[in-house]
CSV table of C-alpha atoms and ligand atoms in Angstrom, one decimal:
chain,number,residue,atom,x,y,z
A,41,MET,CA,0.0,-0.3,0.0
A,42,PRO,CA,2.7,2.2,-0.9
A,43,LEU,CA,3.4,6.5,-1.4
A,44,THR,CA,6.5,5.9,-3.3
A,45,LEU,CA,9.4,8.2,-4.0
A,46,HIS,CA,10.5,7.4,-7.5
A,47,ILE,CA,14.1,8.4,-7.9
A,48,ASP,CA,15.7,8.6,-11.3
A,49,ALA,CA,18.7,7.5,-10.3
A,50,ALA,CA,21.2,8.4,-13.0
A,51,ARG,CA,19.7,12.0,-13.0
A,52,TRP,CA,20.0,12.3,-9.1
A,53,ARG,CA,23.8,10.8,-9.1
A,54,GLU,CA,24.9,12.7,-11.9
A,55,HIS,CA,23.6,16.0,-9.6
A,56,LEU,CA,25.1,14.6,-6.4
A,57,SER,CA,28.3,14.1,-8.0
A,58,ARG,CA,28.3,17.7,-9.7
A,59,PHE,CA,27.5,18.9,-6.7
A,60,VAL,CA,30.3,17.7,-4.7
A,61,GLU,CA,33.3,18.7,-7.2
A,62,PRO,CA,35.5,20.5,-5.2
A,63,ASP,CA,35.4,24.4,-5.8
A,64,GLY,CA,37.4,25.4,-3.0
A,65,ALA,CA,35.5,23.4,-0.7
A,66,ALA,CA,35.0,19.9,0.3
A,67,VAL,CA,31.2,19.5,0.7
A,68,VAL,CA,30.2,17.3,3.9
A,69,PRO,CA,26.8,15.8,3.4
A,70,VAL,CA,24.0,16.0,5.8
A,71,ALA,CA,22.1,13.4,6.9
A,72,LYS,CA,19.2,13.6,9.5
A,73,GLY,CA,15.8,13.5,10.6
A,74,ASN,CA,13.8,11.9,8.3
A,75,GLY,CA,16.7,11.5,5.7
A,76,TYR,CA,15.3,14.4,3.7
A,77,GLY,CA,12.6,11.9,2.3
A,78,PHE,CA,15.4,9.2,1.4
A,79,GLY,CA,15.8,7.8,4.9
A,80,ASN,CA,19.2,8.1,6.6
A,81,SER,CA,20.5,4.9,6.0
A,82,THR,CA,20.0,5.2,2.1
A,83,LEU,CA,22.1,8.7,2.3
A,84,ALA,CA,24.8,7.4,4.3
A,85,ALA,CA,25.3,4.4,1.4
A,86,GLU,CA,25.0,7.4,-1.2
A,87,ALA,CA,27.6,9.5,0.8
A,88,THR,CA,30.1,6.4,0.7
A,89,LYS,CA,29.5,6.2,-3.2
A,90,LEU,CA,30.3,9.8,-3.2
A,91,GLY,CA,33.3,9.1,-1.8
A,92,ALA,CA,32.7,11.4,1.2
A,93,ASP,CA,34.9,11.6,4.2
A,94,THR,CA,33.1,13.2,6.4
A,95,VAL,CA,28.9,13.1,6.9
A,96,ALA,CA,27.0,15.5,9.4
A,97,VAL,CA,24.3,14.1,11.6
A,98,GLY,CA,21.7,15.7,13.1
A,99,THR,CA,21.6,14.2,16.7
A,100,TYR,CA,23.3,11.6,18.9
A,101,GLU,CA,20.4,9.5,18.6
A,102,GLU,CA,21.1,9.0,15.0
A,103,LEU,CA,24.5,8.1,14.9
A,104,PRO,CA,24.1,4.4,15.4
A,105,GLU,CA,21.9,4.2,11.9
A,106,ILE,CA,24.1,6.0,9.9
A,107,SER,CA,27.6,4.6,11.3
A,108,GLN,CA,26.6,1.2,9.8
A,109,ALA,CA,26.3,2.2,6.3
A,110,PHE,CA,29.2,5.0,6.2
A,111,ARG,CA,32.2,4.0,7.7
A,112,GLY,CA,34.0,7.4,7.4
A,113,ASP,CA,34.0,10.1,10.5
A,114,LEU,CA,30.4,11.4,11.6
A,115,LEU,CA,30.0,15.2,13.0
A,116,VAL,CA,27.1,15.4,15.2
A,117,LEU,CA,25.6,19.4,14.4
A,118,THR,CA,23.3,19.5,17.7
A,119,PRO,CA,25.8,20.8,20.0
A,120,TRP,CA,27.1,18.4,22.9
A,121,ARG,CA,25.5,18.8,26.3
A,122,PRO,CA,26.3,17.8,29.9
A,123,TRP,CA,23.7,15.0,30.2
A,124,LEU,CA,25.1,13.5,27.3
A,125,GLY,CA,27.7,11.7,29.5
A,126,GLY,CA,31.5,10.9,28.2
A,127,ALA,CA,31.8,11.6,24.8
A,128,GLY,CA,35.3,10.6,23.8
A,129,ASP,CA,35.0,7.3,23.5
A,130,ASP,CA,34.2,6.2,19.7
A,131,GLU,CA,37.2,8.2,17.5
A,132,ARG,CA,34.9,8.4,14.4
A,133,VAL,CA,32.8,11.0,16.0
A,134,ILE,CA,33.2,14.5,16.1
A,135,HIS,CA,31.5,16.9,18.5
A,136,THR,CA,29.8,20.2,17.9
A,137,ILE,CA,30.8,22.5,21.4
A,138,SER,CA,28.8,26.0,21.6
A,139,ARG,CA,29.4,26.7,25.6
A,140,VAL,CA,32.5,27.3,27.1
A,141,ALA,CA,31.4,25.4,30.2
A,142,ASP,CA,30.7,22.2,28.0
A,143,LEU,CA,34.4,22.3,26.8
A,144,GLN,CA,35.7,22.1,30.6
A,145,THR,CA,32.9,19.6,31.5
A,146,LEU,CA,34.0,17.4,28.0
A,147,VAL,CA,37.7,18.1,29.0
A,148,GLN,CA,37.2,17.1,32.3
A,149,HIS,CA,35.7,13.4,31.0
A,150,GLY,CA,39.3,12.9,29.4
A,151,GLY,CA,39.8,11.1,26.6
A,152,ARG,CA,40.5,14.2,23.9
A,153,PRO,CA,37.0,14.0,21.9
A,154,ARG,CA,37.4,15.3,18.5
A,155,VAL,CA,35.6,18.9,18.8
A,156,VAL,CA,34.6,21.5,16.6
A,157,LEU,CA,33.9,25.0,18.3
A,158,GLU,CA,30.6,26.7,17.2
A,159,VAL,CA,30.9,30.2,17.0
A,160,LEU,CA,27.7,32.2,17.2
A,161,THR,CA,26.5,33.7,14.3
A,162,SER,CA,23.5,36.7,13.7
A,163,MET,CA,21.4,33.1,13.0
A,164,ARG,CA,21.5,33.1,17.0
A,165,ARG,CA,20.9,29.5,17.5
A,166,HIS,CA,24.0,28.2,19.0
A,167,GLY,CA,27.6,29.1,19.4
A,168,ILE,CA,30.6,30.8,21.7
A,169,ASP,CA,30.0,34.5,21.4
A,170,PRO,CA,33.4,35.5,19.8
A,171,GLY,CA,34.1,37.8,22.3
A,172,GLN,CA,34.6,34.9,24.7
A,173,LEU,CA,36.8,32.7,22.3
A,174,GLU,CA,39.9,33.7,24.4
A,175,THR,CA,38.4,31.5,27.3
A,176,VAL,CA,38.9,28.6,25.4
A,177,ILE,CA,42.6,28.6,24.6
A,178,GLU,CA,43.7,26.7,27.7
A,179,LEU,CA,40.7,24.1,27.5
A,180,LEU,CA,41.8,22.8,23.9
A,181,ALA,CA,45.0,20.5,25.1
A,182,GLY,CA,42.0,18.6,26.5
A,183,VAL,CA,40.4,17.9,23.2
A,184,ARG,CA,41.5,17.5,19.5
A,185,PHE,CA,40.3,20.6,18.0
A,186,GLU,CA,38.9,20.1,14.4
A,187,GLY,CA,38.2,23.6,13.1
A,188,PHE,CA,35.3,26.4,14.0
A,189,ALA,CA,31.7,26.0,12.9
A,190,LEU,CA,29.5,28.7,11.5
A,191,HIS,CA,25.6,27.8,10.9
A,192,LEU,CA,24.6,31.0,8.9
A,193,PRO,CA,21.2,32.4,7.9
A,194,LEU,CA,19.3,31.1,4.8
A,195,ALA,CA,18.3,34.9,4.1
A,196,GLY,CA,21.1,37.0,2.6
A,197,ASP,CA,24.3,36.8,1.7
A,198,HIS,CA,26.5,36.1,4.5
A,199,THR,CA,29.8,35.3,3.0
A,200,ASP,CA,31.3,38.8,5.2
A,201,GLU,CA,29.7,37.6,8.1
A,202,ALA,CA,31.6,34.2,7.8
A,203,ARG,CA,34.9,35.9,6.9
A,204,ARG,CA,34.6,38.1,9.8
A,205,LEU,CA,33.8,35.4,12.5
A,206,ALA,CA,36.6,33.5,10.8
A,207,THR,CA,39.0,36.0,11.0
A,208,THR,CA,38.2,37.0,15.0
A,209,ALA,CA,38.5,33.1,15.5
A,210,PHE,CA,41.5,32.4,14.2
A,211,SER,CA,43.2,35.5,15.5
A,212,THR,CA,42.1,35.0,18.6
A,213,VAL,CA,42.9,31.3,18.9
A,214,GLU,CA,46.1,30.8,17.2
A,215,GLY,CA,47.8,27.4,16.5
A,216,VAL,CA,45.0,25.4,15.7
A,217,PRO,CA,44.4,23.9,12.5
A,218,ARG,CA,42.7,26.3,9.8
A,219,ARG,CA,39.6,24.6,9.2
A,220,LEU,CA,35.7,26.1,9.2
A,221,TRP,CA,33.0,24.3,8.9
A,222,VAL,CA,30.0,26.3,7.3
A,223,SER,CA,26.4,26.1,6.4
A,224,HIS,CA,24.5,27.6,4.0
A,225,LEU,CA,26.9,29.4,1.5
A,226,THR,CA,26.7,28.4,-2.0
A,227,SER,CA,30.0,26.6,-3.1
A,228,ALA,CA,31.2,29.5,-4.9
A,229,ALA,CA,30.7,31.3,-1.7
A,230,ALA,CA,33.0,28.9,0.6
A,231,GLY,CA,35.3,28.8,-2.2
A,232,GLU,CA,35.8,32.6,-1.9
A,233,LEU,CA,35.8,32.1,1.9
A,234,ALA,CA,38.6,29.4,1.8
A,235,ALA,CA,40.8,32.3,-0.5
A,236,LYS,CA,40.1,34.8,1.9
A,237,THR,CA,40.7,33.4,5.1
A,238,GLY,CA,43.7,30.6,4.2
A,239,ALA,CA,41.1,27.7,5.6
A,240,GLU,CA,40.0,24.9,4.6
A,241,VAL,CA,36.3,25.3,4.2
A,242,ARG,CA,33.7,22.4,4.7
A,243,LEU,CA,30.6,23.0,3.5
A,244,ARG,CA,27.8,21.1,5.3
A,245,VAL,CA,25.1,20.5,2.7
A,246,GLY,CA,21.3,19.0,3.1
A,247,SER,CA,18.5,20.2,1.0
A,248,ALA,CA,20.6,21.7,-2.1
A,249,LEU,CA,22.7,18.4,-2.1
A,250,TRP,CA,19.8,15.8,-1.7
A,251,LEU,CA,16.8,17.7,-3.0
A,252,GLY,CA,18.7,20.1,-5.3
A,253,ASP,CA,17.5,18.3,-8.6
A,254,ARG,CA,13.7,17.7,-8.1
A,255,GLY,CA,13.5,16.6,-11.5
A,256,ALA,CA,15.0,13.5,-10.6
A,257,LEU,CA,12.2,12.6,-7.8
A,258,ALA,CA,8.7,12.0,-8.0
A,259,ALA,CA,6.7,11.0,-5.0
A,260,ARG,CA,3.4,9.0,-6.3
A,261,GLY,CA,0.8,7.4,-4.2
A,262,THR,CA,-0.8,4.2,-5.5
A,263,VAL,CA,-4.4,3.9,-5.9
A,264,ILE,CA,-5.9,1.0,-3.9
A,265,ASP,CA,-10.1,1.6,-4.3
A,266,VAL,CA,-12.3,3.5,-6.3
A,267,HIS,CA,-16.2,3.8,-5.7
A,268,GLN,CA,-18.8,5.3,-7.4
A,269,VAL,CA,-20.8,7.7,-5.3
A,270,ARG,CA,-24.1,9.4,-6.9
A,271,ARG,CA,-25.5,12.2,-5.1
A,272,GLY,CA,-26.8,12.3,-2.0
A,273,GLU,CA,-25.1,8.9,-1.0
A,274,ARG,CA,-22.8,8.8,2.2
A,275,TYR,CA,-19.5,8.5,2.4
A,276,GLY,CA,-16.3,8.3,4.9
A,277,TYR,CA,-15.5,8.7,8.6
A,278,ARG,CA,-17.7,11.7,8.5
A,279,GLN,CA,-20.8,10.1,6.6
A,280,ARG,CA,-20.6,13.3,4.4
A,281,ARG,CA,-23.5,13.5,1.8
A,282,ALA,CA,-22.4,13.6,-2.1
A,283,ARG,CA,-23.7,16.9,-3.5
A,284,ARG,CA,-23.4,15.3,-7.2
A,285,ASN,CA,-22.3,12.3,-8.7
A,286,GLY,CA,-18.7,11.6,-9.0
A,287,SER,CA,-16.3,8.9,-7.3
A,288,VAL,CA,-14.0,8.3,-3.8
A,289,ILE,CA,-10.7,7.6,-4.8
A,290,VAL,CA,-8.7,5.8,-2.0
A,291,VAL,CA,-5.2,6.5,-2.6
A,292,ALA,CA,-2.3,5.7,-0.2
A,293,GLY,CA,-0.7,8.7,1.7
A,294,GLY,CA,-1.9,9.7,4.9
A,295,THR,CA,-1.3,11.5,8.0
A,296,ALA,CA,1.1,8.7,9.3
A,297,HIS,CA,3.4,9.8,5.9
A,298,GLY,CA,2.9,13.6,6.7
A,299,ILE,CA,0.3,14.1,3.8
A,300,ALA,CA,-1.3,17.3,4.6
A,301,MET,CA,0.4,18.0,7.9
A,302,GLU,CA,2.6,20.9,6.3
A,303,ALA,CA,5.4,22.4,8.5
A,304,PRO,CA,4.6,26.2,9.3
A,305,SER,CA,5.7,27.9,6.0
A,306,PRO,CA,7.5,31.3,6.2
A,307,VAL,CA,4.4,33.3,4.7
A,308,VAL,CA,5.2,36.6,4.8
A,309,THR,CA,3.3,38.9,2.5
A,310,ALA,CA,-0.9,38.9,2.5
A,311,ARG,CA,-0.7,37.7,-1.0
A,312,GLN,CA,1.4,34.6,-0.1
A,313,ARG,CA,-1.1,34.2,2.9
A,314,ALA,CA,-3.9,34.3,0.3
A,315,ALA,CA,-1.9,32.0,-2.4
A,316,SER,CA,-1.4,29.6,0.7
A,317,ILE,CA,-4.8,29.5,1.8
A,318,ALA,CA,-6.2,28.8,-2.0
A,319,LYS,CA,-3.5,26.0,-2.4
A,320,GLY,CA,-4.0,24.2,1.0
A,321,GLY,CA,-6.9,26.0,2.5
A,322,LEU,CA,-10.2,25.0,3.2
A,323,GLU,CA,-13.5,25.8,1.0
A,324,ALA,CA,-16.3,27.4,2.5
A,325,THR,CA,-18.2,24.1,3.1
A,326,GLY,CA,-14.8,22.8,5.1
A,327,ARG,CA,-13.4,20.5,2.5
A,328,ALA,CA,-9.8,20.9,1.8
A,329,LEU,CA,-7.4,20.9,-1.4
A,330,SER,CA,-5.2,17.9,-1.6
A,331,PRO,CA,-1.9,17.6,-2.3
A,332,PHE,CA,-3.1,14.6,-4.9
A,333,HIS,CA,-3.0,15.2,-8.9
A,334,VAL,CA,-5.5,13.2,-11.4
A,335,GLY,CA,-5.6,14.5,-15.0
A,336,GLY,CA,-3.1,17.0,-14.2
A,337,LYS,CA,-5.3,18.7,-11.7
A,338,GLN,CA,-4.6,19.2,-7.9
A,339,ARG,CA,-8.1,17.5,-6.6
A,340,TRP,CA,-10.2,18.0,-3.1
A,341,PHE,CA,-10.1,15.4,-0.4
A,342,ALA,CA,-13.6,14.1,0.1
A,343,GLU,CA,-12.4,14.2,3.7
A,344,PRO,CA,-9.7,14.9,6.2
A,345,PRO,CA,-6.8,12.5,5.5
A,346,HIS,CA,-7.0,8.8,7.2
A,347,MET,CA,-3.7,7.6,8.9
A,348,GLN,CA,-2.1,5.3,5.9
A,349,CYS,CA,-4.6,6.7,2.9
A,350,SER,CA,-6.5,9.8,1.9
A,351,MET,CA,-10.1,10.0,0.5
A,352,ILE,CA,-10.1,11.7,-2.7
A,353,TRP,CA,-13.3,13.5,-4.4
A,354,LEU,CA,-13.7,13.6,-8.3
A,355,PRO,CA,-16.4,14.9,-9.7
A,356,GLY,CA,-18.2,12.9,-12.3
A,357,ASP,CA,-17.0,14.3,-15.5
A,358,VAL,CA,-13.5,13.1,-14.5
A,359,THR,CA,-12.5,9.5,-15.6
A,360,PRO,CA,-11.0,8.3,-12.3
A,361,PRO,CA,-8.0,6.2,-12.1
A,362,ALA,CA,-7.8,2.3,-11.4
A,363,PRO,CA,-6.6,0.5,-8.3
A,364,GLY,CA,-2.9,0.0,-8.8
A,365,ASP,CA,-2.5,3.3,-11.1
A,366,GLU,CA,-0.4,6.1,-9.0
A,367,LEU,CA,-1.3,9.5,-8.3
A,368,ASP,CA,1.1,12.2,-8.5
A,369,VAL,CA,1.3,13.8,-5.0
A,370,ASP,CA,3.3,17.1,-3.7
A,371,VAL,CA,5.1,16.4,-0.4
A,372,ARG,CA,7.3,18.1,1.5
A,373,PHE,CA,10.1,16.0,1.6
A,374,THR,CA,11.5,16.9,4.9
A,375,THR,CA,8.4,15.9,6.5
A,376,THR,CA,7.6,12.7,4.5
A,377,ALA,CA,7.9,9.1,5.7
A,378,PHE,CA,7.5,7.2,2.0
A,379,ASP,CA,6.8,3.7,2.2
A,380,ARG,CA,9.6,2.6,-0.6
A,381,ILE,CA,12.0,3.8,-2.6
A,382,SER,CA,11.7,2.9,-6.5
A,383,TRP,CA,14.9,3.3,-8.6
A,384,GLY,CA,14.4,4.2,-12.0
B,561,PLP,C1,20.6,20.7,9.3
B,561,PLP,C2,21.4,21.7,8.8
B,561,PLP,C3,22.3,21.7,7.5
B,561,PLP,C4,21.9,21.1,6.6
B,561,PLP,O1,21.2,21.9,6.3
B,561,PLP,P1,20.1,22.3,5.0
B,561,PLP,O2,19.3,23.4,4.9
B,561,PLP,O3,19.2,21.0,4.7
B,561,PLP,O4,21.1,22.5,3.9
B,561,PLP,C5,23.5,22.8,7.7
B,561,PLP,N1,24.2,23.2,9.2
B,561,PLP,C6,23.3,22.9,10.5
B,561,PLP,C7,24.1,23.4,11.3
B,561,PLP,C8,22.4,22.0,10.3
B,561,PLP,O5,22.0,21.9,11.6
């Protein structure tokens, strides 16, 4: 009963290998969360094929799955915190440290773990304030320093900010390897940063790598059942009455897959808001437009999606699909759990 992610393997892999070609900066593939729709073990295997020496994971909990399919180094993006306990036992793991107090605690645990020091950027998520960097100098003897990390915002060009922070970091903490781990720079900007700072730049990339060529990917739900419904007849959990003749299509893809459970989107203008209501919102009668397409058109939900399938309403003048057919479905890859991947 699958919701399937179809991958044009040759096209997708061509995009991946073009993306990781050196442009003055090395690419560190990111595998985290739902694995951008592919699953983390698929991404780990692809990173191996790409010849990556390091994969960045989101959390410590994700390490076991990813470390099976990828044998290189593993950078954990979520900063280490004291409640995670000793950290020096896995040689392949590089920890992100974002507070001076955490570095002190980690040093006390011993074992000289590998660490990246995250410097606070205008993103203001995690990071040591650049003005506090002096206090880490004497602690670095207790760890293996692997570089500074900069997590930059998505909006705007932050190459100058990265260069400024890197210059401050390397002039405050001298005599360490000049290595920068950055996020959300274009590879050209990362190359420029490398040239301007004389640092080895490692670009951590998820979306632009795995989802950068959408044309290589298609999400489709398999039609499981089709029912003709006459005007006035009831259907569904809610026993809604059909207002005209048509058909109810039962298709794979429900709330358990993340269908119709969009993450909050950064809608800012009134026009965008109106467009988003039109696209995913409710009709006056309480019906919602589904992400499924039949005959090239997005169709209405017959009722809110179920756990693993959805009921779609098709007007009587539209030829319904047959069980076994697949319907195109718009998904947000980072919130979708596919049943299977089909490599084409
Ligand atoms: C998730 C994450 C990335 C990858 O983000 P994308 O937008 O998917 O490329 C990079 N850096 C950090 C610190 C992250 O948490």
